[in-house]
Coordinates of C-alpha atoms in Angstrom, one line a residue:
X1 CA -1.4 -24.3 -0.1
X2 CA -3.4 -23.7 3.1
X3 CA -4.8 -20.3 4.0
X4 CA -5.0 -18.9 7.5
X5 CA -6.8 -15.6 8.0
X6 CA -5.7 -13.1 10.6
X7 CA -7.7 -10.1 11.7
X8 CA -5.9 -6.9 10.6
X9 CA -6.2 -5.3 14.1
X10 CA -4.3 -8.1 15.7
X11 CA -1.2 -7.5 13.5
X12 CA -0.5 -4.0 14.8
X13 CA 0.4 -2.9 11.3
X14 CA -2.5 -0.8 10.1
X15 CA -3.7 2.8 10.8
X16 CA -6.9 3.3 12.8
X17 CA -8.5 5.2 10.0
X18 CA -8.3 2.2 7.7
X19 CA -9.5 -0.2 10.4
X20 CA -12.4 1.9 11.4
X21 CA -13.4 2.4 7.7
X22 CA -13.5 -1.4 7.2
X23 CA -15.6 -1.7 10.4
X24 CA -18.0 0.9 8.8
X25 CA -17.8 3.3 11.7
X26 CA -20.7 5.7 11.2
X27 CA -18.6 8.9 11.8
X28 CA -16.6 8.1 8.7
X29 CA -19.5 7.8 6.2
X30 CA -19.0 11.3 4.8
X31 CA -15.5 10.6 3.8
X32 CA -16.2 7.9 1.2
X33 CA -18.9 7.0 -1.3
X34 CA -20.0 3.4 -1.5
X35 CA -18.7 0.8 0.9
X36 CA -17.1 -2.0 -1.1
X37 CA -19.3 -5.1 -1.5
X38 CA -20.5 -6.9 -4.6
X39 CA -24.0 -5.9 -3.8
X40 CA -23.1 -2.2 -3.4
X41 CA -21.1 -2.2 -6.7
X42 CA -24.3 -1.8 -8.6
X43 CA -24.7 1.7 -7.2
X44 CA -21.3 2.7 -8.4
X45 CA -22.0 1.2 -11.9
X46 CA -25.0 3.4 -12.2
X47 CA -22.9 6.5 -11.3
X48 CA -20.4 5.7 -14.1
X49 CA -23.0 4.5 -16.7
X50 CA -22.9 7.8 -18.6
X51 CA -19.1 8.1 -18.7
X52 CA -18.2 10.4 -21.6
X53 CA -17.8 8.5 -24.9
X54 CA -15.1 11.0 -26.0
X55 CA -13.0 10.0 -23.0
X56 CA -13.5 6.4 -23.9
X57 CA -12.3 7.0 -27.4
X58 CA -9.2 8.9 -26.2
X59 CA -8.4 6.1 -23.8
X60 CA -8.6 3.4 -26.5
X61 CA -6.5 5.5 -28.9
X62 CA -3.8 6.0 -26.3
X63 CA -3.7 2.4 -25.1
X64 CA -3.5 1.2 -28.7
X65 CA -0.5 3.4 -29.3
X66 CA 1.2 2.4 -26.0
X67 CA 0.8 -1.3 -26.6
X68 CA 2.1 -1.2 -30.2
X69 CA 4.6 -4.0 -30.7
X70 CA 3.5 -6.2 -27.8
X71 CA 2.1 -9.7 -28.5
X72 CA -1.4 -10.9 -27.7
X73 CA -2.9 -7.5 -27.4
X74 CA -6.0 -6.9 -25.3
X75 CA -9.2 -6.0 -27.0
X76 CA -9.3 -2.3 -26.2
X77 CA -12.5 -1.7 -28.2
X78 CA -14.7 -3.0 -25.4
X79 CA -13.7 0.1 -23.5
X80 CA -15.9 2.0 -25.9
X81 CA -18.9 0.1 -24.6
X82 CA -21.0 2.0 -22.0
X83 CA -21.3 -1.3 -20.1
X84 CA -17.5 -1.6 -19.7
X85 CA -15.9 -0.3 -16.5
X86 CA -12.4 -0.4 -15.0
X87 CA -11.1 -1.4 -11.5
X88 CA -7.7 0.2 -10.9
X89 CA -4.6 0.0 -8.8
X90 CA -1.6 2.2 -9.1
X91 CA 2.0 2.3 -8.0
X92 CA 5.5 3.6 -8.8
X93 CA 7.6 1.9 -11.3
X94 CA 9.8 0.0 -8.8
X95 CA 12.6 -1.9 -10.6
X96 CA 12.1 -5.6 -10.9
X97 CA 8.5 -5.1 -9.5
X98 CA 9.9 -3.8 -6.2
X99 CA 8.4 -5.2 -3.0
X100 CA 6.1 -8.2 -3.1
X101 CA 3.0 -6.2 -2.2
X102 CA 2.9 -4.5 -5.6
X103 CA 2.2 -8.0 -7.1
X104 CA -0.5 -8.4 -4.4
X105 CA -2.1 -5.2 -5.5
X106 CA -2.4 -6.3 -9.1
X107 CA -3.7 -9.8 -8.2
X108 CA -6.3 -8.2 -6.0
X109 CA -7.4 -5.9 -8.8
X110 CA -7.7 -8.7 -11.4
X111 CA -9.6 -10.9 -8.9
X112 CA -12.0 -8.0 -8.2
X113 CA -12.7 -7.6 -11.9
X114 CA -13.4 -11.3 -12.2
X115 CA -15.8 -11.2 -9.1
X116 CA -17.7 -8.2 -10.5
X117 CA -18.1 -10.0 -13.9
X118 CA -19.6 -13.0 -12.1
X119 CA -22.0 -10.8 -10.1
X120 CA -22.9 -8.5 -13.0
X121 CA -22.5 -10.6 -16.2
X122 CA -24.2 -8.0 -18.4
X123 CA -21.2 -5.7 -17.9
X124 CA -17.4 -5.9 -18.6
X125 CA -14.8 -5.1 -16.0
X126 CA -11.2 -4.3 -17.0
X127 CA -8.4 -4.5 -14.4
X128 CA -6.0 -1.5 -14.8
X129 CA -2.5 -0.9 -13.5
X130 CA -2.0 2.9 -13.4
X131 CA 1.7 3.2 -13.8
X132 CA 3.0 6.2 -11.9
X133 CA 5.2 7.2 -14.8
X134 CA 5.2 10.9 -13.8
X135 CA 6.5 10.3 -10.3
X136 CA 10.0 11.8 -9.9
X137 CA 11.1 10.1 -6.7
X138 CA 13.9 8.0 -8.2
X139 CA 15.3 6.8 -4.9
X140 CA 11.9 5.3 -4.0
X141 CA 11.9 3.0 -7.1
X142 CA 15.7 2.4 -7.5
X143 CA 16.3 -0.7 -5.3
X144 CA 15.0 -4.1 -4.4
X145 CA 15.9 -7.0 -2.1
X146 CA 16.6 -10.4 -3.4
X147 CA 18.0 -13.5 -1.5
X148 CA 19.5 -11.3 1.2
X149 CA 21.1 -8.8 -1.1
X150 CA 20.1 -5.3 -2.0
X151 CA 20.4 -4.3 -5.7
X152 CA 20.4 -0.6 -6.5
X153 CA 20.1 1.5 -9.7
X154 CA 22.7 4.2 -9.2
X155 CA 23.4 7.5 -10.9
X156 CA 21.8 11.0 -11.1
X157 CA 18.3 10.9 -12.5
X158 CA 15.8 13.7 -12.6
X159 CA 12.3 14.2 -13.9
X160 CA 9.6 11.7 -14.5
X161 CA 10.9 8.1 -13.9
X162 CA 8.7 6.7 -16.7
X163 CA 10.9 8.5 -19.2
X164 CA 14.2 7.0 -17.9
X165 CA 16.3 4.7 -20.0
X166 CA 15.9 1.1 -18.5
X167 CA 19.0 -0.2 -20.4
X168 CA 21.0 1.2 -17.5
X169 CA 19.7 -1.8 -15.5
X170 CA 21.8 -4.3 -17.5
X171 CA 24.5 -4.4 -14.9
X172 CA 22.0 -5.5 -12.3
X173 CA 20.5 -8.1 -14.6
X174 CA 24.0 -9.7 -14.9
X175 CA 24.2 -10.0 -11.2
X176 CA 21.0 -11.9 -10.7
X177 CA 20.7 -15.7 -10.5
X178 CA 19.6 -17.2 -13.8
X179 CA 19.5 -13.7 -15.3
X180 CA 15.7 -13.6 -15.6
X181 CA 14.7 -13.3 -19.2
X182 CA 11.4 -11.6 -18.3
X183 CA 13.3 -8.5 -17.1
X184 CA 16.2 -8.8 -19.5
X185 CA 13.8 -8.5 -22.4
X186 CA 11.7 -5.7 -20.8
X187 CA 14.6 -3.5 -19.7
X188 CA 17.0 -4.1 -22.6
X189 CA 14.6 -4.0 -25.5
X190 CA 12.7 -0.8 -24.5
X191 CA 13.7 2.9 -24.5
X192 CA 11.7 4.0 -21.5
X193 CA 11.0 2.6 -18.1
X194 CA 7.3 3.0 -18.7
X195 CA 7.5 0.8 -21.8
X196 CA 9.6 -1.7 -20.0
X197 CA 7.2 -2.1 -17.0
X198 CA 4.3 -2.5 -19.4
X199 CA 6.3 -5.2 -21.2
X200 CA 6.9 -7.4 -18.2
X201 CA 3.5 -6.7 -16.6
X202 CA 1.9 -7.8 -19.8
X203 CA 4.0 -10.9 -19.8
X204 CA 3.0 -11.7 -16.2
X205 CA -0.7 -10.6 -16.2
X206 CA -1.8 -9.9 -19.7
X207 CA -3.5 -13.3 -20.0
X208 CA -5.6 -12.2 -17.0
X209 CA -6.8 -9.1 -18.8
X210 CA -4.6 -6.5 -17.1
X211 CA -4.1 -3.2 -18.9
X212 CA -1.2 -1.0 -18.0
X213 CA -1.9 2.7 -18.5
X214 CA 0.7 5.5 -18.8
X215 CA -1.3 8.7 -18.2
X216 CA 1.7 10.9 -19.2
X217 CA 0.0 11.8 -22.5
X218 CA -1.2 15.0 -24.0
X219 CA -4.7 13.8 -25.1
X220 CA -5.5 12.3 -21.7
X221 CA -4.4 15.6 -20.0
X222 CA -6.8 17.5 -22.2
X223 CA -9.7 15.9 -20.4
X224 CA -8.1 17.1 -17.2
X225 CA -7.8 20.7 -18.3
X226 CA -10.9 22.0 -16.4
X227 CA -9.2 20.9 -13.1
X228 CA -5.8 22.3 -14.2
X229 CA -7.4 25.7 -14.9
X230 CA -9.3 25.8 -11.6
X231 CA -6.2 24.7 -9.6
X232 CA -4.1 27.4 -11.1
X233 CA -6.5 30.3 -10.9
X234 CA -8.7 29.3 -8.0
X235 CA -6.2 27.5 -5.7
X236 CA -9.2 25.3 -4.8
X237 CA -8.0 21.9 -3.7
X238 CA -5.8 22.9 -0.7
X239 CA -8.8 24.5 1.0
X240 CA -11.0 21.4 0.4
X241 CA -8.4 18.9 1.6
X242 CA -7.6 21.0 4.6
X243 CA -11.3 21.1 5.6
X244 CA -11.7 17.3 5.3
X245 CA -8.4 16.7 7.1
X246 CA -9.5 18.9 10.0
X247 CA -12.6 16.9 10.4
X248 CA -10.7 13.6 10.4
X249 CA -8.1 15.0 12.8
X250 CA -10.9 16.1 15.1
X251 CA -12.1 12.5 15.2
X252 CA -8.7 11.5 16.4
X253 CA -7.2 10.2 13.1
X254 CA -3.7 10.7 11.8
X255 CA -3.9 11.7 8.1
X256 CA -1.0 11.1 5.7
X257 CA -1.7 13.7 3.1
X258 CA -0.7 17.4 3.0
X259 CA -2.1 19.6 0.3
X260 CA -0.2 22.5 -1.2
X261 CA -1.4 25.9 -2.5
X262 CA -1.0 24.5 -6.0
X263 CA -1.1 20.8 -6.4
X264 CA 0.5 20.6 -9.8
X265 CA 4.1 20.0 -11.1
X266 CA 5.7 21.4 -14.2
X267 CA 6.7 18.4 -16.2
X268 CA 9.3 18.5 -19.0
X269 CA 12.4 16.6 -20.1
X270 CA 14.5 15.7 -16.9
X271 CA 12.3 18.1 -14.9
X272 CA 9.3 17.7 -12.6
X273 CA 9.2 20.7 -10.2
X274 CA 6.4 22.3 -8.1
X275 CA 4.5 25.2 -9.4
X276 CA 4.1 28.0 -6.8
X277 CA 2.5 31.4 -6.8
X278 CA 4.2 34.5 -5.5
X279 CA 1.8 37.5 -5.7
X280 CA 0.6 37.5 -9.3
X281 CA 3.5 35.5 -10.6
X282 CA 3.6 31.7 -11.1
X283 CA 7.1 30.2 -10.7
X284 CA 8.5 26.7 -11.3
X285 CA 10.8 25.9 -8.3
X286 CA 14.5 25.5 -8.9
X287 CA 14.3 27.0 -12.4
X288 CA 14.1 30.4 -14.0
X289 CA 10.6 29.7 -15.4
X290 CA 7.9 32.2 -14.4
X291 CA 4.5 33.1 -15.8
X292 CA 1.7 35.6 -15.4
X293 CA -1.8 34.0 -14.8
X294 CA -2.7 34.6 -18.5
X295 CA 0.5 33.0 -19.7
X296 CA 0.3 29.9 -17.5
X297 CA -3.4 29.3 -18.4
X298 CA -2.6 29.7 -22.1
X299 CA 0.3 27.3 -21.7
X300 CA -2.1 24.8 -20.1
X301 CA -4.5 25.2 -23.0
X302 CA -1.8 24.5 -25.6
X303 CA 0.4 22.1 -23.8
X304 CA -1.5 20.3 -21.0
X305 CA 1.2 17.6 -20.9
X306 CA 3.5 20.1 -19.2
X307 CA 1.2 19.9 -16.1
X308 CA 1.5 16.9 -13.8
X309 CA -0.9 16.3 -10.8
X310 CA 0.6 15.6 -7.5
X311 CA -0.7 13.1 -4.9
X312 CA -3.7 15.3 -4.2
X313 CA -4.9 15.6 -7.8
X314 CA -3.6 12.3 -9.3
X315 CA -6.6 10.3 -8.0
X316 CA -9.0 12.9 -9.5
X317 CA -7.1 12.7 -12.8
X318 CA -7.5 8.9 -12.8
X319 CA -11.3 9.0 -12.1
X320 CA -11.8 11.7 -14.8
X321 CA -10.2 9.7 -17.6
X322 CA -11.3 6.2 -16.6
X323 CA -14.8 4.7 -16.3
X324 CA -13.6 3.4 -12.9
X325 CA -15.6 1.7 -10.2
X326 CA -13.0 0.9 -7.5
X327 CA -9.5 1.8 -6.5
X328 CA -7.4 -0.9 -4.8
X329 CA -4.8 0.6 -2.5
X330 CA -2.4 0.0 0.4
X331 CA -2.9 0.8 4.1
X332 CA -1.8 4.4 3.7
X333 CA -3.5 5.0 0.3
X334 CA -7.1 4.4 1.5
X335 CA -6.8 7.0 4.2
X336 CA -5.4 9.7 1.9
X337 CA -8.1 9.0 -0.7
X338 CA -10.6 9.6 2.2
X339 CA -9.0 13.1 2.6
X340 CA -9.9 13.8 -1.0
X341 CA -13.7 13.3 -0.8
X342 CA -14.3 17.0 -0.8
X343 CA -12.2 17.6 -3.9
X344 CA -14.2 14.9 -5.8
X345 CA -17.5 16.4 -4.7
X346 CA -16.4 19.9 -5.8
X347 CA -15.6 18.7 -9.3
X348 CA -18.6 16.5 -9.4
X349 CA -16.6 13.3 -10.1
X350 CA -18.0 10.1 -8.7
X351 CA -16.0 8.7 -5.9
X352 CA -14.8 5.1 -6.5
X353 CA -15.2 2.2 -4.0
X354 CA -12.1 2.2 -1.9
X355 CA -10.7 -1.3 -1.4
X356 CA -7.6 -2.3 0.5
X357 CA -5.4 -4.7 -1.4
X358 CA -4.9 -8.2 -0.2
X359 CA -2.2 -8.5 2.5
X360 CA -0.2 -11.7 2.8
X361 CA 2.6 -13.6 4.6
X362 CA 3.9 -16.5 2.5
X363 CA 5.3 -19.4 4.6
X364 CA 7.2 -22.0 2.5
X365 CA 7.0 -25.7 3.3
X366 CA 10.2 -25.8 5.4
X367 CA 9.0 -22.8 7.5
X368 CA 5.5 -24.2 7.7
X369 CA 6.8 -27.5 9.2
X370 CA 8.9 -25.6 11.7
X371 CA 5.9 -23.5 12.7
X372 CA 3.8 -26.6 13.2
X373 CA 6.6 -28.2 15.3
X374 CA 6.7 -25.1 17.5
X375 CA 2.9 -25.1 17.7
X376 CA 2.8 -21.4 16.7
X377 CA -0.4 -19.5 16.3
X378 CA 0.2 -17.5 13.2
X379 CA -1.2 -14.3 14.5
X380 CA 1.6 -14.4 17.2
X381 CA 4.2 -14.0 14.5
X382 CA 3.2 -10.4 14.2
X383 CA 4.2 -9.7 17.8
X384 CA 7.6 -8.1 18.6
X385 CA 10.4 -10.4 19.7
X386 CA 10.0 -9.8 23.4
X387 CA 6.2 -10.4 23.3
X388 CA 6.7 -13.5 21.1
X389 CA 9.1 -15.0 23.5
X390 CA 6.8 -14.4 26.4
X391 CA 3.7 -15.9 24.8
X392 CA 5.7 -18.9 23.6
X393 CA 6.8 -19.7 27.2
X394 CA 3.4 -19.1 28.6
X395 CA 1.9 -21.6 26.1
X396 CA 4.6 -24.2 26.5
X397 CA 5.7 -24.1 30.1
X398 CA 4.4 -26.8 32.5
X399 CA 5.1 -24.4 35.4
X400 CA 3.2 -21.5 36.8
X401 CA 5.5 -18.6 36.0
X402 CA 3.7 -15.6 37.5
X403 CA 3.5 -14.7 41.1
X404 CA 0.0 -13.2 40.9
X405 CA -1.3 -15.2 43.9
X406 CA 1.6 -14.2 46.0
X407 CA 1.2 -10.5 45.0
X408 CA -2.5 -10.7 46.0
X409 CA -1.5 -12.2 49.3
X410 CA 1.0 -9.4 49.9
X411 CA -1.7 -6.8 49.3
X412 CA -3.9 -8.4 51.8
X413 CA -1.2 -8.7 54.4
X414 CA -0.2 -5.0 53.9
X415 CA -3.8 -3.9 54.2
X416 CA -3.8 -5.5 57.7
X417 CA -0.4 -4.0 58.5
X418 CA -1.6 -0.6 57.4
X419 CA -4.7 -0.8 59.5
X420 CA -2.6 -1.7 62.6
X421 CA 0.1 0.9 62.0
X422 CA -2.2 3.8 61.3
X423 CA -4.3 2.9 64.3
X424 CA -1.2 3.6 66.4
X425 CA 0.1 6.5 64.4
X426 CA -1.3 8.1 61.2
X427 CA 2.2 9.2 60.2
X428 CA 3.1 5.5 59.7
X429 CA 1.0 5.5 56.4
X430 CA 4.0 6.6 54.2
X431 CA 6.5 4.2 55.7
X432 CA 4.1 1.2 55.2
X433 CA 3.3 2.2 51.6
X434 CA 7.0 2.6 50.8
X435 CA 7.8 -0.8 52.2
X436 CA 4.9 -2.4 50.3
X437 CA 6.1 -0.9 47.0
X438 CA 9.7 -2.1 47.7
X439 CA 8.6 -5.7 48.4
X440 CA 6.2 -5.8 45.4
X441 CA 9.1 -4.6 43.2
X442 CA 11.2 -7.4 44.5
X443 CA 8.5 -9.9 43.6
X444 CA 8.3 -8.5 40.1
X445 CA 12.0 -8.8 39.8
X446 CA 11.8 -12.4 40.9
X447 CA 9.0 -13.1 38.5
X448 CA 11.2 -11.9 35.6
X449 CA 14.1 -14.1 36.8
X450 CA 11.7 -17.1 36.9
X451 CA 10.6 -16.3 33.3
X452 CA 14.2 -16.0 32.1
X453 CA 15.1 -19.3 33.8
X454 CA 12.2 -21.0 31.9
X455 CA 13.3 -19.4 28.7
X456 CA 16.7 -21.1 29.2
X457 CA 14.9 -24.4 29.5
X458 CA 13.4 -23.8 26.1
X459 CA 16.4 -22.1 24.6
X460 CA 16.6 -24.3 21.5
X461 CA 12.9 -23.8 20.6
X462 CA 13.1 -20.1 21.2
X463 CA 16.1 -19.8 19.0
X464 CA 14.2 -21.6 16.2
X465 CA 11.2 -19.4 16.8
X466 CA 13.2 -16.1 16.6
X467 CA 15.0 -17.5 13.5
X468 CA 11.6 -18.2 11.8
X469 CA 10.3 -14.7 12.8
X470 CA 13.4 -13.1 11.2
X471 CA 13.0 -15.0 8.0
X472 CA 9.3 -14.0 7.7
X473 CA 9.9 -10.5 8.8
X474 CA 13.3 -9.6 7.3
X475 CA 15.0 -6.7 9.1
X476 CA 11.9 -6.5 11.2
X477 CA 9.8 -5.5 8.2
X478 CA 6.7 -7.3 6.9
X479 CA 7.8 -9.8 4.2
X480 CA 5.4 -8.2 1.6
X481 CA 7.1 -4.8 2.1
X482 CA 10.7 -6.2 1.8
X483 CA 11.0 -9.3 -0.3
X484 CA 10.8 -9.2 -4.1
X485 CA 8.7 -11.4 -6.4
X486 CA 11.9 -13.2 -7.6
X487 CA 12.5 -14.6 -4.1
X488 CA 9.6 -16.9 -4.8
X489 CA 9.0 -16.9 -8.5
X490 CA 12.5 -18.0 -9.4
X491 CA 12.0 -21.4 -7.8
X492 CA 8.3 -21.7 -8.3
X493 CA 6.9 -20.4 -11.6
X494 CA 3.3 -21.2 -10.3
X495 CA 3.7 -18.7 -7.4
X496 CA 1.4 -16.1 -9.0
X497 CA -1.2 -18.7 -9.8
X498 CA -1.2 -19.7 -6.2
X499 CA -2.0 -16.1 -5.2
X500 CA -4.9 -16.1 -7.6
X501 CA -6.3 -19.2 -5.9
X502 CA -5.8 -17.9 -2.4
X503 CA -6.8 -14.2 -2.6
X504 CA -10.4 -12.9 -2.1
X505 CA -10.4 -9.2 -3.0
X506 CA -13.3 -8.5 -0.6
X507 CA -12.0 -10.4 2.4
X508 CA -10.3 -7.8 4.5
X509 CA -8.1 -10.0 6.6
X510 CA -4.4 -10.8 6.5
X511 CA -3.6 -13.9 4.5
X512 CA -1.1 -16.4 5.9
X513 CA -0.3 -18.7 3.0
X514 CA 1.2 -22.0 4.0
X515 CA 3.0 -24.1 1.5
X516 CA 2.5 -27.8 2.3

């Protein structure tokens, strides 16, 4: 496999806030902690060195219970060591792993842990997949694309998706080519989606040290109680996020995150609904549940598992219960973490290094040969179809297709005409300018016709080029955000190993992976 690296800015796919963060723009320094480099990681290690041993014990106990019954168990005991740290990525429990970039997130995380171990051999670094088991957006996880078909988990499903019964996916498994045993075993031999995802992720990545954590657990939530109490009684995080967001907006950045007055859900069987406050009463939306402040604080004390952090508090929850050094996220995740810096500072929780996951476009051997034949610069594939056609013709035509010299000559001629006409009558200015505009428009029209004529001369190559573009960007969407792992893994069981060889977790460029 050959690797081509493309600058993120040239792809047109990434928000300015992420790009300027990676360029270390000085005005953004207050919105993150330590910029991610191997050298800087030592600073973050020091901040996490005194991570609470009781939290480590809880973490080990919970993981031991959650992994019960799986083969080749990780050695969780090393998480009790003050010299052991985690690096984490997180995502929803998309069925059959969802879009390809979820796999990229996990590979990036594992590779980062390995790189840190090499740089700091006296410490241990554990890659963690934070399973978003409490998320309730069923539609977001319920479909995936494979070999040109969309497979969808249907039905009415409410509450935390991690608690759903994965055996409902049997009908999809029967439709898949080769009925992949990896997913059949995971989905049909487990009672919850959380357990099923842990099962297949352990099969795929367990040998690389990956640990999958389901934070929907009472004892883990107990360590989060101080935040739950403050959020309920002090309504603190909305103000902090709003202040940070206002600063970022003033710098010209779009921010993806919107904080609510209370950034907690009420979580129970088949239920995950927002908690709101109306006067002195706390209500759970779309239910009859209501509490006084005393009642809801007592409930949190006795049953913290009934309280689920939303996107504002979930990162804080993660960093409170994990000895975590870095979070690996997507192009919208890094910006919203930056909106949370004030929340972390308020609760005096160390902010992790924010690292964008590896981005990749995989080009199989047939596509690679076609690209070479067409003499494509891989960064051009990220252009829209119109721009791609134009740049291909410009690079491959033996003719001069623009009329720039002629346009310049027209400007010179009309300057002379304007001088002569206005010398006779100043009111001629408008007529001369109008005629100049009309003729220049005619030249531009002719220029477009010349370009279209040359496109016809290269019709076969352009057809191949657009066909290649549509394969690599299905439905106009980046391959990594559309195609599923099985598109590649089914015919190449070494696909994931190739990603491990190709990815560098601290190289913030787009990877074009060419199969030879």
